[in-house]
CSV table of C-alpha atoms in Angstrom, one decimal:
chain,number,residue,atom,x,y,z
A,190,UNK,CA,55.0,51.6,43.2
A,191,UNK,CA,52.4,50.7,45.9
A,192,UNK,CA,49.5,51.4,44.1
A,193,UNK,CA,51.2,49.3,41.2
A,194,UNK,CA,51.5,46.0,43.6
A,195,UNK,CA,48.2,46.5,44.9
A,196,UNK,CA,46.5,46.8,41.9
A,197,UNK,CA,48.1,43.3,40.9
A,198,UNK,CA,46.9,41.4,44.3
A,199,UNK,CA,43.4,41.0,42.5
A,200,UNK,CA,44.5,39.0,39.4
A,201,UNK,CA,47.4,37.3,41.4
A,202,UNK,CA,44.4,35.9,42.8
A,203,UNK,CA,42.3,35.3,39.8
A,204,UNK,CA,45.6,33.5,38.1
A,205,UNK,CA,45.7,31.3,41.4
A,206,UNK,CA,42.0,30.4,42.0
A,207,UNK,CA,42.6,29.2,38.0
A,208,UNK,CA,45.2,27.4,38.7
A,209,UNK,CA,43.5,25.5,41.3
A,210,UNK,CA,40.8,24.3,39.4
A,211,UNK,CA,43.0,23.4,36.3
A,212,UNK,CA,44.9,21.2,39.4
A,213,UNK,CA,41.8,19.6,40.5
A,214,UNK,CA,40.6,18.9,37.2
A,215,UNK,CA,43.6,16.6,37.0
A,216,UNK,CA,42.8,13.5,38.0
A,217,UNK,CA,39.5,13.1,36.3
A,218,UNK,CA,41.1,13.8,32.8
A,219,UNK,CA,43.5,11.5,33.7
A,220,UNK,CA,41.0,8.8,34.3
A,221,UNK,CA,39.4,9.5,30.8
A,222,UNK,CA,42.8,9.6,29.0
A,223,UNK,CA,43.3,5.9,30.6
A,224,UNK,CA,39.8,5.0,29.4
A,225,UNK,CA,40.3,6.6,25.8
A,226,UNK,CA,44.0,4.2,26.2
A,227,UNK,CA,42.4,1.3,27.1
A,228,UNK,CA,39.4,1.1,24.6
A,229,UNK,CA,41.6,2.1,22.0
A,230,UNK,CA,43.8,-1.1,22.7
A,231,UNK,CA,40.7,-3.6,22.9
A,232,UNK,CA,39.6,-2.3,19.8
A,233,UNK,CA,36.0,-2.2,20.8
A,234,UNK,CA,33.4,0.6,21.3
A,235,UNK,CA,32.9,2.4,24.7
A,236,UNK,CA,29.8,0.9,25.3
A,237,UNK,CA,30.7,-2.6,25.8
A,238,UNK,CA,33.8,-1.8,28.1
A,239,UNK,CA,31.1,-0.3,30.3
A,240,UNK,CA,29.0,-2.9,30.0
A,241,UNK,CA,31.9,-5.4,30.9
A,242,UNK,CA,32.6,-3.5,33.8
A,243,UNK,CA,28.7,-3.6,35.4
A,244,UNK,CA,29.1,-7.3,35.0
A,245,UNK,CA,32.3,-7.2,36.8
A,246,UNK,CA,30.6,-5.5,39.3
A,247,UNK,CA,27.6,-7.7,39.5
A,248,UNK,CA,29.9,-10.5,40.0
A,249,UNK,CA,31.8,-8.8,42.9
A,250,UNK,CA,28.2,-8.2,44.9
């Protein structure tokens, strides 16, 4: 039974340390899922939403 439960610690921890990075790769597919929604609903290429936003940024500095 011991031997059992110890032999398990090891890809308890594999599953977790998984786990972790599918967690932190959260928020970046997240971000691209908004910018996938948001060009799809302007209608226009990728390209020129970035382009749009290095102007917006321009304009800020």
């Amino acid at each position: 039974q011991t031997y059992k439960a110890v032999c398990l610690i090891p890809q308890v921890y594999r599953v977790s340390r998984y786990l972790h990075k599918l967690w932190s790769y959260l928020p970046r597919l997240w971000s691209q899922l908004q910018r996938l929604v948001e060009i799809k609903q302007a209608g226009r290429k990728p390209l020129t939403i970035r382009r749009e936003r290095v102007r917006d940024m321009d304009k800020i500095f």
